[in-house]
Amino acid sequence: MLAQIGKDHYNKLHEILQLSRRNLKNYDESLIQRAFFMCYRAHEGEKRASGEPFFYHPVEVATILLNELPLDGVSVAAALLHDVIEDSGYTYEDIVAELGVEVAEIVEGLTKISGIMINRETTQAEGFRKMLLSMVKDIRVILIKFCDRLHNMRTLESLPEHRRLKIALETRDIYAPLAHRFGLGKMKVEFENLALKFIDPEMHDFLQQKIRMSRVDRVNYLNKIIVPIKADLEKQGYKVEVQGRAKHLFSIYNKMRSKNKTFEDIHDLYGIRVIVDTESMADCFAAYGFITQKYPPIPQHFKDYISIPKHNGYQSLHSAIIGPKGHMVELQIRTTRMHEFAELGVAAHWRYKEKISRDDANIDSFVRWARELIKDADSAASFMEGFKLNLYHDEIYVFTPKGDMKTMPAGATPIDFAYSIHTEIGNGCIGAKVNGKIVRLNAQLKSGDRVEIITSKNQTPKSDWLKIVVTQRAKLKIRASINEDRRLQIEKGRGIWEKMLSGTKKLFTDNDIIRQVKGTGIKTPGDFFSALANQQINGEEVIEKVTSARKEEPALKTIAEQARQVEDYLQIARHDQEQEHERTTSKKDEVIIAGMSNIAYSYAKCCQPVPGDDVIGFVTSEGVAKIHRKNCANVSNENLLKSERIVSVSWNRKVETDFLAGIKIVGEDRLGIMNQITTVISKFDTNIRTISLNARDGMFVGTMMIYVRNAEKLNTLMDKLKKVPGIFTVERLIS
């Protein structure tokens, strides 16, 4: 193979191997070589927009990884192959056979998130969720993706202007803050500066020229501070490195724009960083003491991120001092190890360990963040809202009365804090004490605050709270409580109405009622029952009005009639898969049953599994494997477990069959709601097999059996249905 790839390509392989030897603690040279050759074969003959061979791109991504985020040999191999599944004939199975499961799974994760950041609309939210799910599985997926984006940004000139602008905006708004979230300070700065170059090229060039012109003056000025500080600290026995820092372009640009200042008005362009070669955090505080004896500090700029690290693990002392000529100079003090973590973030952990696992405490903090973000979202839209909030907000650190620390976004209120402790604490919150003083519920918390929540069993969340809170968790819990309260009020009102009509022969349709109470602001039967429960309307008066005003006119369609029309309108599919889930024939191309081949199997009717669900099999006495979802109630049935043999089951990755799945929808019975539901489903290009609806007194419960390709598609559809006004819940049918 070496003879076939040519001298230039061989030199690139040699460069990657040299970097691996120099920067990696843990790597297999043979693995990297095999990945390099597969990369070459996969992309041979392909060209980039610039005209250069496409093969150069994955090689450069691997090179950036080795220089910027040195992880391990598996990551280098995955970086070389990150576009292979998407752009060539190679499959996941091919990579497993050649390089092993670990490399293949990272490449597959990169393939899944490729292209998800096409825009920042809610329709892309599932892609963002998929990105975080891939990260939960292996954090190296997102780190390699950063390197891929960095090389794309460095070579963006070859693309048309509209594409340059779109990619630059994505980089500024998503990749840069996400890199910051992962502690990748150096990469974040480069993302922002490169994005500015294409978003506002004139301002970028202007600022670059201004900084270049003032460079000599800046270096001379900083040297007047650096030299004496370094000498003083070395006299005290410290081994230190003192660096001058220029404020980066994007930071200057933001400050000029947000505060309406000119370049000459920006006075905090100077900065120094003191790196103490020590393992002791106390040495950083001691160094700060010696420096501020010579140069007066500015107290309001002091921030201790050593005692209380940022959420991404960043540690450093931040302050500002008054230098010669009265200029303000930003000051950072950190240990060598803290500096590596500040530059490399989560990737720095590979420097200090032979083997990194997902359970490592430092890695786990990022995985936990992703898990919480996914778990706290009940729809694609809410996930997107929470994702952006977690990226863009600064952090504050507040404490419980017992001294436990909670990390909250800047602007968080006592209600946010209450929900971060427990849902019941949030729901019952009536007040709060901050540092021993009663505050209003809309008060904004600050770092260092000690917060005590006051609760009452009689309190329930108010809709006004949604305007106060900033955390996604609080918003979701408040909405859920308000929805549940409305459901209970409707149930209560329905009971009152039934008692009022009991013993009479009066039969009133929902529309009879709505017509008579139209002037009161009531628009739906649900509104009517809720108002009745809260004594906002007199039921007896409504009965009298309906009775006296009743005329012979056709009633508007009930939900049951809507359903019948819907069934006709949709011409519900009766395709050839009608009996598919009842058959017990062998389907080799859908699931793989461990240790068995050519075994007949069928899907359990009780839980209707689809690809993407976690599944398990039970071999019956007839020799047929019944496939259940692992969360199916029948899976825990002791008699089943005793009488049938359990087998491990996995989905075939290449399966492209439509599967039957059931969903249950609960909502308000109002005019037109079924049309809205079926419109959502029809736009999703999904066939409905059956619809069953049961409507009574302003509420309906519907079950639908639909054909879907996999669990991901089903979850996306359910998210869309949850957004239909008047829908309370949408969930999978489980026996």
XYZ file of C-alpha atoms in Angstrom:
735
model
C 0.000 0.000 0.000
C 2.857 2.388 0.771
C 3.978 2.180 -2.854
C 0.500 3.092 -4.103
C -0.234 6.212 -2.068
C 2.617 8.377 -3.337
C 5.348 10.374 -1.640
C 3.164 13.337 -0.538
C 0.620 11.074 1.100
C 3.328 8.992 2.707
C 4.770 12.189 4.193
C 1.361 12.991 5.707
C 1.192 9.536 7.271
C 4.707 10.022 8.611
C 3.695 13.417 10.083
C 0.652 11.905 11.847
C 2.735 9.076 13.297
C 5.398 11.541 14.468
C 2.777 13.696 16.190
C 1.266 10.591 17.769
C 4.624 9.553 19.208
C 5.225 13.042 20.563
C 1.748 13.914 21.938
C -0.043 10.680 22.848
C 0.400 8.469 25.869
C -1.833 5.700 24.595
C -1.932 4.667 20.923
C -1.566 1.738 18.531
C 0.566 2.738 15.536
C -0.766 -0.134 13.425
C -4.362 1.018 14.048
C -3.564 4.552 12.864
C -1.819 3.219 9.744
C -4.783 0.990 8.822
C -7.188 3.898 9.333
C -4.999 6.120 7.141
C -5.051 3.607 4.271
C -8.831 3.088 4.552
C -9.279 6.878 4.509
C -7.166 7.112 1.346
C -9.109 4.323 -0.415
C -12.487 5.781 0.594
C -11.797 9.318 -0.677
C -9.532 8.560 -3.650
C -10.471 10.814 -6.572
C -12.763 13.120 -4.543
C -12.172 16.890 -4.519
C -13.049 19.653 -2.054
C -14.577 22.996 -3.127
C -11.037 24.425 -3.152
C -9.973 21.851 -5.738
C -7.575 19.990 -3.432
C -8.053 16.240 -2.819
C -10.780 15.581 -0.259
C -8.408 13.137 1.407
C -6.462 16.120 2.802
C -9.437 17.183 4.949
C -9.636 14.111 7.248
C -5.831 14.095 7.461
C -5.875 17.730 8.603
C -8.659 16.984 11.102
C -6.494 14.224 12.591
C -3.526 16.626 12.659
C -5.553 19.319 14.457
C -6.697 16.694 16.947
C -3.108 15.687 17.671
C -1.943 19.301 18.046
C -4.950 20.867 19.777
C -6.709 18.035 21.646
C -4.340 15.055 21.937
C -6.544 12.186 23.106
C -5.583 8.660 22.036
C -4.913 6.480 18.995
C -8.566 5.442 18.653
C -9.553 9.116 18.310
C -6.925 9.692 15.600
C -8.223 6.691 13.643
C -11.833 7.913 14.017
C -10.832 11.443 12.902
C -9.277 10.008 9.741
C -12.487 8.119 8.987
C -15.088 10.649 10.188
C -16.565 11.160 6.677
C -16.130 7.596 5.399
C -19.605 6.155 6.142
C -21.347 9.286 4.868
C -19.347 9.848 1.685
C -18.137 6.417 0.503
C -19.256 2.830 0.104
C -17.763 1.773 3.435
C -20.187 0.727 6.179
C -20.145 0.494 9.966
C -19.542 -3.252 9.621
C -16.542 -2.636 7.325
C -14.924 -0.386 9.942
C -15.620 -2.936 12.699
C -13.926 -5.658 10.635
C -10.892 -3.507 9.854
C -10.422 -1.403 13.006
C -12.724 -2.686 15.745
C -15.974 -1.678 17.435
C -14.558 1.297 19.411
C -13.413 3.175 16.302
C -16.579 2.231 14.388
C -18.912 3.537 17.088
C -17.165 6.915 17.232
C -17.292 7.196 13.416
C -20.973 6.247 13.456
C -21.625 8.908 16.115
C -19.888 11.500 13.927
C -21.913 10.369 10.915
C -25.188 10.768 12.821
C -24.478 14.353 13.829
C -23.050 15.354 10.447
C -25.046 18.193 8.938
C -27.338 18.688 11.936
C -26.341 22.321 12.350
C -27.748 23.413 9.007
C -29.716 26.135 10.759
C -30.846 27.126 14.205
C -34.554 26.431 13.698
C -36.559 24.192 16.009
C -36.868 21.638 13.201
C -33.185 20.866 13.764
C -33.655 20.245 17.495
C -33.698 16.474 17.072
C -30.273 16.762 15.463
C -28.910 18.636 18.460
C -30.416 16.049 20.768
C -28.763 13.334 18.665
C -25.429 15.118 18.995
C -25.662 15.085 22.788
C -26.814 11.477 22.819
C -23.719 10.560 20.793
C -21.623 12.486 23.298
C -23.184 10.612 26.210
C -22.078 7.385 24.546
C -18.518 8.619 23.901
C -17.354 12.172 24.565
C -14.669 11.831 21.887
C -17.404 12.198 19.246
C -17.956 15.882 20.001
C -14.232 16.601 20.463
C -13.446 15.245 16.985
C -16.404 17.227 15.619
C -14.803 20.406 16.995
C -11.601 19.626 15.058
C -13.623 18.958 11.902
C -15.352 22.338 12.226
C -12.070 24.120 12.976
C -10.494 22.872 9.742
C -13.635 23.837 7.808
C -13.412 27.347 9.263
C -9.707 27.653 8.406
C -10.478 26.778 4.762
C -13.795 28.603 4.379
C -12.638 31.042 1.684
C -13.246 28.511 -1.103
C -17.011 28.388 -0.502
C -19.621 30.801 -1.941
C -20.378 33.846 0.227
C -23.843 32.719 1.372
C -22.457 29.392 2.581
C -19.517 31.095 4.288
C -21.895 33.323 6.221
C -24.171 30.437 7.258
C -21.261 28.303 8.512
C -19.670 31.279 10.287
C -22.939 32.047 12.117
C -23.254 28.397 13.166
C -19.706 28.494 14.453
C -20.221 31.697 16.441
C -23.618 30.749 17.878
C -23.213 27.008 18.500
C -19.665 25.686 18.226
C -17.882 28.513 20.079
C -20.164 28.519 23.155
C -20.245 24.702 23.113
C -16.422 24.625 23.053
C -16.478 27.016 26.007
C -18.914 24.677 27.778
C -16.328 21.903 27.352
C -13.531 24.104 28.681
C -11.741 24.449 25.328
C -10.666 28.063 25.809
C -8.100 28.227 23.015
C -10.438 26.616 20.468
C -13.347 28.859 21.494
C -11.254 31.975 20.801
C -10.221 30.707 17.355
C -13.831 29.800 16.493
C -15.005 33.315 17.403
C -12.202 35.144 15.602
C -12.607 33.057 12.432
C -16.383 33.544 12.530
C -15.934 37.339 12.802
C -13.687 37.242 9.735
C -16.633 36.080 7.582
C -19.566 37.706 9.415
C -18.094 41.237 9.482
C -14.898 41.161 7.365
C -14.440 44.948 7.373
C -14.501 45.196 11.167
C -12.278 42.123 11.458
C -9.629 43.683 9.209
C -9.953 47.056 10.982
C -9.424 45.558 14.443
C -6.594 43.337 13.249
C -4.819 46.360 11.807
C -5.347 48.402 14.992
C -3.966 45.623 17.193
C -1.025 45.053 14.857
C -0.175 48.786 14.913
C -0.321 48.924 18.696
C 1.546 45.642 19.195
C 4.970 47.171 19.871
C 3.571 49.617 22.431
C 1.545 46.831 24.070
C 4.528 44.453 24.301
C 6.761 47.190 25.740
C 4.121 48.161 28.280
C 3.462 44.598 29.404
C 7.183 43.893 29.730
C 7.391 46.720 32.282
C 5.005 44.649 34.443
C 6.024 41.095 33.498
C 9.749 41.468 34.240
C 9.401 42.759 37.841
C 6.548 40.353 38.676
C 8.555 37.353 37.441
C 11.666 38.523 39.322
C 9.743 39.104 42.588
C 8.031 35.703 42.494
C 11.271 33.877 41.675
C 12.882 35.600 44.668
C 10.143 34.064 46.791
C 11.144 30.627 45.465
C 8.411 30.140 42.888
C 9.053 28.743 39.418
C 6.722 30.760 37.188
C 5.894 31.626 33.612
C 4.402 35.080 33.032
C 2.657 35.672 29.699
C 1.301 38.822 28.121
C -2.237 38.471 26.765
C -3.954 40.524 24.105
C -7.739 40.751 24.235
C -8.904 38.703 21.260
C -10.636 40.305 18.285
C -14.134 38.992 18.868
C -14.055 40.123 22.515
C -13.072 43.671 21.479
C -15.722 43.631 18.736
C -18.431 42.581 21.201
C -17.450 45.237 23.728
C -17.425 47.990 21.092
C -20.826 46.937 19.805
C -22.577 46.286 23.149
C -21.280 49.471 24.822
C -21.201 51.648 21.705
C -17.482 52.416 22.065
C -14.659 53.080 19.639
C -11.440 51.058 19.664
C -9.702 53.914 21.484
C -12.338 53.742 24.242
C -11.431 50.134 25.120
C -8.949 50.383 27.992
C -8.704 46.758 29.139
C -6.661 45.538 26.168
C -3.789 44.571 28.430
C -3.640 41.299 30.302
C -1.077 39.021 31.925
C -1.254 35.383 32.947
C 0.910 33.978 35.747
C 1.411 30.194 35.577
C 2.902 28.797 38.783
C 4.700 25.453 38.456
C 3.170 23.912 41.566
C 0.516 21.441 42.676
C -0.608 23.675 45.545
C -3.618 25.950 45.046
C -2.408 28.002 48.037
C 0.626 29.102 45.995
C -1.703 30.905 43.567
C -3.210 32.966 46.393
C 0.284 33.660 47.768
C 1.438 34.831 44.324
C -1.605 37.111 44.144
C -0.624 38.616 47.486
C 2.926 39.389 46.341
C 1.745 40.915 43.025
C -0.847 43.191 44.651
C 1.757 44.537 47.092
C 3.427 46.168 44.084
C 0.394 46.874 41.865
C -2.905 47.944 43.504
C -5.810 45.531 42.809
C -9.306 46.508 41.676
C -11.439 44.583 44.231
C -14.640 44.348 42.193
C -12.764 42.385 39.494
C -11.598 39.623 41.851
C -13.072 36.168 41.076
C -11.976 32.958 42.737
C -12.499 30.108 40.272
C -9.981 27.955 42.147
C -12.040 27.349 45.290
C -15.244 27.198 43.224
C -14.407 25.990 39.666
C -16.659 26.819 36.731
C -19.127 24.160 35.624
C -16.714 23.017 32.892
C -13.911 22.435 35.431
C -12.045 25.681 34.692
C -9.882 26.922 37.596
C -7.997 30.207 37.908
C -7.783 33.380 39.988
C -9.088 36.399 38.064
C -8.462 39.989 39.043
C -7.339 43.331 37.669
C -4.486 45.582 38.796
C -3.476 49.181 38.161
C -0.300 49.158 36.087
C 2.095 51.966 35.077
C 0.429 55.146 33.774
C -2.804 54.104 35.502
C -3.812 51.500 32.903
C -6.001 48.625 34.039
C -4.369 45.235 33.445
C -6.335 41.989 33.655
C -4.614 39.335 35.776
C -4.979 35.545 35.785
C -3.080 33.230 38.146
C -3.172 29.432 37.848
C -1.050 26.302 38.250
C 0.482 24.477 35.278
C -2.156 21.788 35.481
C -4.966 24.361 35.708
C -3.533 26.037 32.611
C -3.635 22.803 30.610
C -7.245 22.278 31.633
C -8.067 25.904 30.709
C -6.631 25.399 27.216
C -7.707 21.799 26.558
C -10.776 21.450 28.782
C -12.149 17.924 28.929
C -9.417 16.745 26.541
C -6.763 17.477 29.191
C -7.856 14.408 31.149
C -6.103 12.213 28.589
C -2.804 13.827 29.652
C -3.117 12.487 33.166
C -4.619 9.038 32.696
C -3.653 5.989 30.688
C -7.278 5.092 29.993
C -10.339 7.334 30.121
C -13.791 5.884 30.627
C -17.230 7.475 30.585
C -17.409 6.897 34.333
C -14.339 9.046 35.048
C -15.455 11.769 37.479
C -14.244 14.652 35.298
C -15.703 13.244 32.068
C -18.908 12.315 33.883
C -19.693 15.968 34.679
C -20.043 16.699 30.952
C -22.011 13.503 30.338
C -24.293 14.384 33.258
C -24.883 17.857 31.796
C -25.922 16.318 28.470
C -28.143 13.707 30.133
C -29.944 16.340 32.234
C -30.489 18.532 29.198
C -32.043 15.624 27.281
C -34.079 14.372 30.269
C -35.525 17.783 31.175
C -36.956 18.344 27.682
C -40.472 17.088 26.937
C -40.391 18.148 23.284
C -37.967 19.111 20.551
C -38.805 22.801 21.036
C -38.175 22.740 24.782
C -34.951 20.819 24.221
C -33.763 23.524 21.819
C -34.668 26.234 24.333
C -32.741 24.489 27.095
C -29.795 23.768 24.818
C -29.329 27.429 23.923
C -29.871 28.541 27.523
C -27.155 26.180 28.757
C -24.742 27.389 26.083
C -25.136 31.137 26.328
C -25.773 31.923 29.992
C -22.997 32.717 32.404
C -22.994 30.708 35.614
C -23.519 31.651 39.242
C -22.900 29.525 42.326
C -25.469 29.558 45.118
C -25.753 27.518 48.301
C -28.441 25.667 50.235
C -28.806 26.369 53.999
C -26.679 23.227 54.602
C -23.874 24.581 52.405
C -24.442 22.399 49.322
C -23.519 24.283 46.140
C -25.812 24.584 43.127
C -24.669 25.862 39.736
C -27.342 28.060 38.126
C -27.494 30.227 35.008
C -27.050 33.967 35.546
C -30.438 35.616 36.127
C -31.825 32.612 38.040
C -34.499 33.346 40.648
C -35.504 31.626 43.917
C -38.120 29.652 41.954
C -35.392 28.276 39.648
C -33.385 27.347 42.730
C -36.405 25.637 44.326
C -36.994 23.466 41.257
C -33.286 22.572 41.079
C -33.687 20.960 44.538
C -36.952 19.052 43.937
C -40.143 19.424 41.909
C -42.312 19.461 45.055
C -40.172 22.235 46.582
C -40.655 24.276 43.427
C -44.395 23.645 43.195
C -44.913 24.673 46.835
C -42.623 27.721 46.822
C -44.268 30.791 48.410
C -41.167 32.772 49.329
C -37.418 32.721 49.869
C -34.712 33.999 52.172
C -31.442 35.044 50.563
C -28.596 35.494 53.037
C -31.183 35.544 55.836
C -33.435 38.231 54.299
C -36.865 37.726 52.724
C -36.772 38.490 48.985
C -39.355 38.539 46.210
C -39.727 35.462 44.026
C -38.507 37.394 40.980
C -35.260 38.501 42.689
C -32.134 37.592 40.712
C -29.643 35.470 42.635
C -25.899 36.220 42.731
C -22.849 34.029 43.201
C -22.265 33.245 46.870
C -25.908 33.702 47.906
C -27.249 31.299 50.536
C -30.866 30.535 49.641
C -33.623 29.082 51.825
C -36.953 28.241 50.179
C -40.216 28.715 52.094
C -42.994 26.326 51.032
C -46.681 25.738 51.641
C -48.814 22.667 50.950
C -51.540 24.971 49.626
C -49.328 26.604 46.989
C -49.506 25.659 43.319
C -47.452 27.034 40.397
C -48.776 30.191 38.747
C -48.652 30.955 35.030
C -46.878 34.249 35.876
C -43.927 32.209 37.115
C -43.116 31.340 33.505
C -42.147 35.007 32.977
C -39.818 34.908 35.999
C -37.842 31.669 35.703
C -34.895 31.144 33.357
C -34.014 27.446 33.768
C -35.562 24.949 31.398
C -36.277 22.524 34.234
C -38.380 25.100 36.084
C -40.332 26.053 32.941
C -41.157 22.436 32.120
C -42.240 21.594 35.670
C -44.420 24.714 35.919
C -46.126 23.991 32.592
C -46.678 20.353 33.573
C -48.249 21.364 36.891
C -50.505 23.966 35.269
C -51.647 21.399 32.664
C -52.318 18.807 35.353
C -54.234 21.351 37.451
C -56.383 22.259 34.443
C -57.070 18.570 33.764
C -58.193 18.069 37.363
C -60.390 21.191 37.212
C -62.047 19.900 34.048
C -62.673 16.526 35.723
C -64.135 18.257 38.789
C -66.333 20.525 36.684
C -67.529 17.586 34.620
C -68.571 15.806 37.824
C -70.500 18.886 38.989
C -72.249 19.143 35.607
C -73.254 15.479 35.616
C -74.801 15.854 39.084
C -76.749 18.912 37.937
C -78.161 16.963 34.990
C -78.800 13.741 36.902
C -82.448 12.742 37.123
C -83.405 14.884 34.119
C -83.888 13.973 30.504
C -82.105 17.036 29.236
C -79.462 16.188 26.631
C -77.168 19.085 25.833
C -74.385 18.966 23.279
C -71.100 20.709 23.945
C -72.029 23.289 21.327
C -75.356 24.058 23.025
C -73.340 25.045 26.092
C -70.636 27.019 24.278
C -73.192 29.106 22.354
C -74.860 30.239 25.579
C -71.656 31.192 27.415
C -69.827 32.737 24.460
C -69.862 36.214 25.959
C -68.026 35.103 29.110
C -64.757 34.317 27.321
C -65.325 30.541 27.425
C -64.327 28.964 24.112
C -64.155 25.219 24.737
C -65.978 22.602 26.829
C -62.804 22.369 28.883
C -63.041 26.092 29.662
C -66.669 25.617 30.722
C -65.977 22.723 33.105
C -62.974 24.525 34.577
C -65.043 27.679 35.178
C -67.795 25.566 36.745
C -65.290 23.942 39.125
C -63.937 27.364 40.142
C -67.459 28.778 40.628
C -66.872 31.371 37.924
C -70.106 30.468 36.181
C -73.608 29.436 37.331
C -74.494 26.028 35.883
C -78.238 26.366 36.602
C -78.399 29.582 34.570
C -76.673 27.836 31.655
C -79.225 25.006 31.774
C -82.096 27.532 31.669
C -80.562 29.474 28.777
C -79.932 26.348 26.718
C -83.452 25.041 27.365
C -85.162 28.298 26.370
C -82.952 29.019 23.369
C -82.878 25.501 21.955
C -83.854 25.402 18.315
C -84.024 22.807 15.627
C -80.597 23.375 14.104
C -77.917 20.874 13.194
C -75.379 20.501 15.994
C -71.757 21.034 15.196
C -69.773 17.860 14.782
C -68.759 15.992 17.914
C -65.267 14.617 18.174
C -66.577 11.140 17.374
C -68.046 12.472 14.109
C -64.764 14.243 13.398
C -62.989 10.932 13.880
C -65.267 9.177 11.378
C -64.605 11.921 8.833
C -60.907 11.711 9.500
C -60.957 7.974 8.878
C -62.654 8.529 5.517
C -60.370 11.437 4.660
C -57.146 9.606 5.412
C -58.243 6.380 3.676
C -56.335 4.535 6.338
C -53.626 2.362 4.889
C -54.322 -1.348 4.734
C -51.028 -2.288 3.124
C -49.418 -5.651 2.939
C -47.945 -5.436 6.446
C -51.440 -5.852 8.002
C -50.604 -9.223 9.474
C -46.828 -8.755 9.668
C -46.600 -8.538 13.440
C -48.737 -11.621 13.939
C -46.669 -13.927 11.782
C -44.065 -16.244 13.204
C -41.895 -16.617 10.121
C -38.172 -16.022 10.029
C -37.154 -12.406 9.271
C -33.389 -12.538 8.988
C -33.020 -8.901 7.950
C -34.774 -7.237 10.917
C -33.294 -8.493 14.201
C -30.269 -10.480 15.260
C -30.838 -13.082 17.980
C -27.638 -13.911 19.841
C -26.482 -17.514 19.494
C -29.273 -18.486 17.095
C -29.822 -18.438 13.378
C -32.844 -19.254 11.226
C -35.158 -19.036 14.235
C -38.734 -17.881 13.719
C -39.760 -14.853 15.737
C -42.607 -12.404 16.137
C -43.112 -9.016 17.776
C -45.112 -8.880 20.987
C -48.504 -7.226 20.509
C -48.465 -5.902 24.076
C -45.615 -3.416 23.492
C -45.083 -3.230 19.693
C -41.263 -2.766 19.560
C -39.698 -0.742 16.742
C -36.024 -0.329 15.716
C -34.211 1.815 18.256
C -36.105 0.378 21.240
C -34.145 -1.697 23.750
C -35.497 -5.209 23.178
C -35.249 -8.705 24.623
C -36.447 -12.097 23.360
C -38.257 -15.025 24.962
C -38.132 -18.417 23.213
C -41.470 -20.202 23.643
C -41.970 -23.946 23.940
C -42.888 -23.918 20.238
C -39.406 -22.596 19.417
C -40.551 -19.099 18.438
C -38.760 -16.007 19.792
C -41.179 -13.349 21.068
C -39.567 -9.878 20.882
C -40.549 -7.452 23.682
C -39.468 -3.959 24.628
C -37.394 -4.157 27.800
C -39.767 -1.770 29.598
C -42.805 -3.870 28.728
C -44.784 -4.889 31.819
C -44.789 -8.485 30.649
C -40.995 -8.659 30.714
C -41.104 -8.606 34.521
C -43.761 -11.333 34.638
C -42.298 -14.094 36.800
C -44.224 -16.893 35.084
C -42.929 -15.752 31.708
C -39.346 -15.571 32.964
C -39.556 -19.062 34.467
C -41.278 -20.768 31.560
C -39.417 -19.271 28.628
C -35.794 -18.951 27.668
C -34.364 -15.420 27.582
C -32.224 -14.463 24.573
C -30.312 -11.308 23.697
C -31.743 -9.428 20.704
C -30.423 -6.479 18.688
C -31.742 -4.650 15.647
C -30.135 -5.102 12.268
C -28.670 -1.711 11.342
C -29.775 -2.079 7.710
C -33.466 -2.721 8.402
C -35.741 -0.439 6.359
C -39.167 -1.874 7.168
C -42.146 0.048 8.531
C -43.210 -1.170 11.990
C -46.502 -0.890 13.800
C -46.474 1.249 16.972
C -49.199 2.487 19.281
C -49.584 5.935 20.824
C -52.087 7.298 23.330
C -53.242 10.926 23.183
C -55.220 12.736 25.906
C -56.595 16.214 25.314
C -59.516 18.630 25.277
C -62.513 17.760 23.136
C -62.847 20.860 21.010
C -63.861 21.625 17.465
C -61.130 20.916 14.930
C -58.611 19.260 17.241
C -58.728 15.938 15.376
C -58.070 17.686 12.084
C -55.010 19.306 13.636
C -53.747 15.945 14.929
C -54.200 14.147 11.643
C -52.668 17.053 9.713
C -49.514 16.693 11.816
C -49.434 12.944 11.162
C -50.093 13.234 7.418
C -47.324 15.843 7.017
C -44.994 13.417 8.764
C -45.524 10.959 5.895
C -46.827 8.264 8.252
C -49.572 5.742 7.528
C -52.297 5.245 10.132
C -53.648 1.737 10.568
C -56.387 2.372 13.144
C -57.815 5.225 15.212
C -59.877 4.721 18.353
C -61.379 7.731 20.151
C -63.440 8.027 23.305
C -64.771 11.518 24.042
C -66.774 12.503 27.074
C -67.669 15.841 28.653
C -64.911 17.967 27.204
C -62.072 15.404 27.280
C -60.981 12.734 24.843
C -58.658 9.751 24.977
C -57.399 8.512 21.627
C -55.247 5.573 20.618
C -53.631 5.262 17.224
C -51.743 2.432 15.593
C -49.309 3.884 13.077
C -46.502 2.633 10.876
C -43.047 4.082 11.615
C -39.482 3.285 10.547
C -37.842 3.503 13.992
C -38.102 4.834 17.563
C -36.394 8.114 16.657
C -39.042 8.908 14.019
C -41.784 7.950 16.457
C -40.391 10.214 19.203
C -40.136 13.124 16.760
C -43.777 12.638 15.730
C -44.863 12.492 19.382
C -42.988 15.752 20.076
C -44.880 17.434 17.230
C -48.227 16.152 18.509
C -47.503 17.503 22.019
C -47.342 21.004 20.525
C -50.951 20.859 19.227
C -52.983 23.287 21.421
C -55.256 21.404 23.803
C -53.185 18.197 23.931
C -52.302 17.176 27.500
C -50.204 14.041 26.978
C -48.825 11.891 24.153
C -47.168 8.612 25.093
C -46.296 5.148 23.789
C -48.764 2.357 24.473
C -47.307 -0.087 26.978
C -49.242 -3.036 28.329
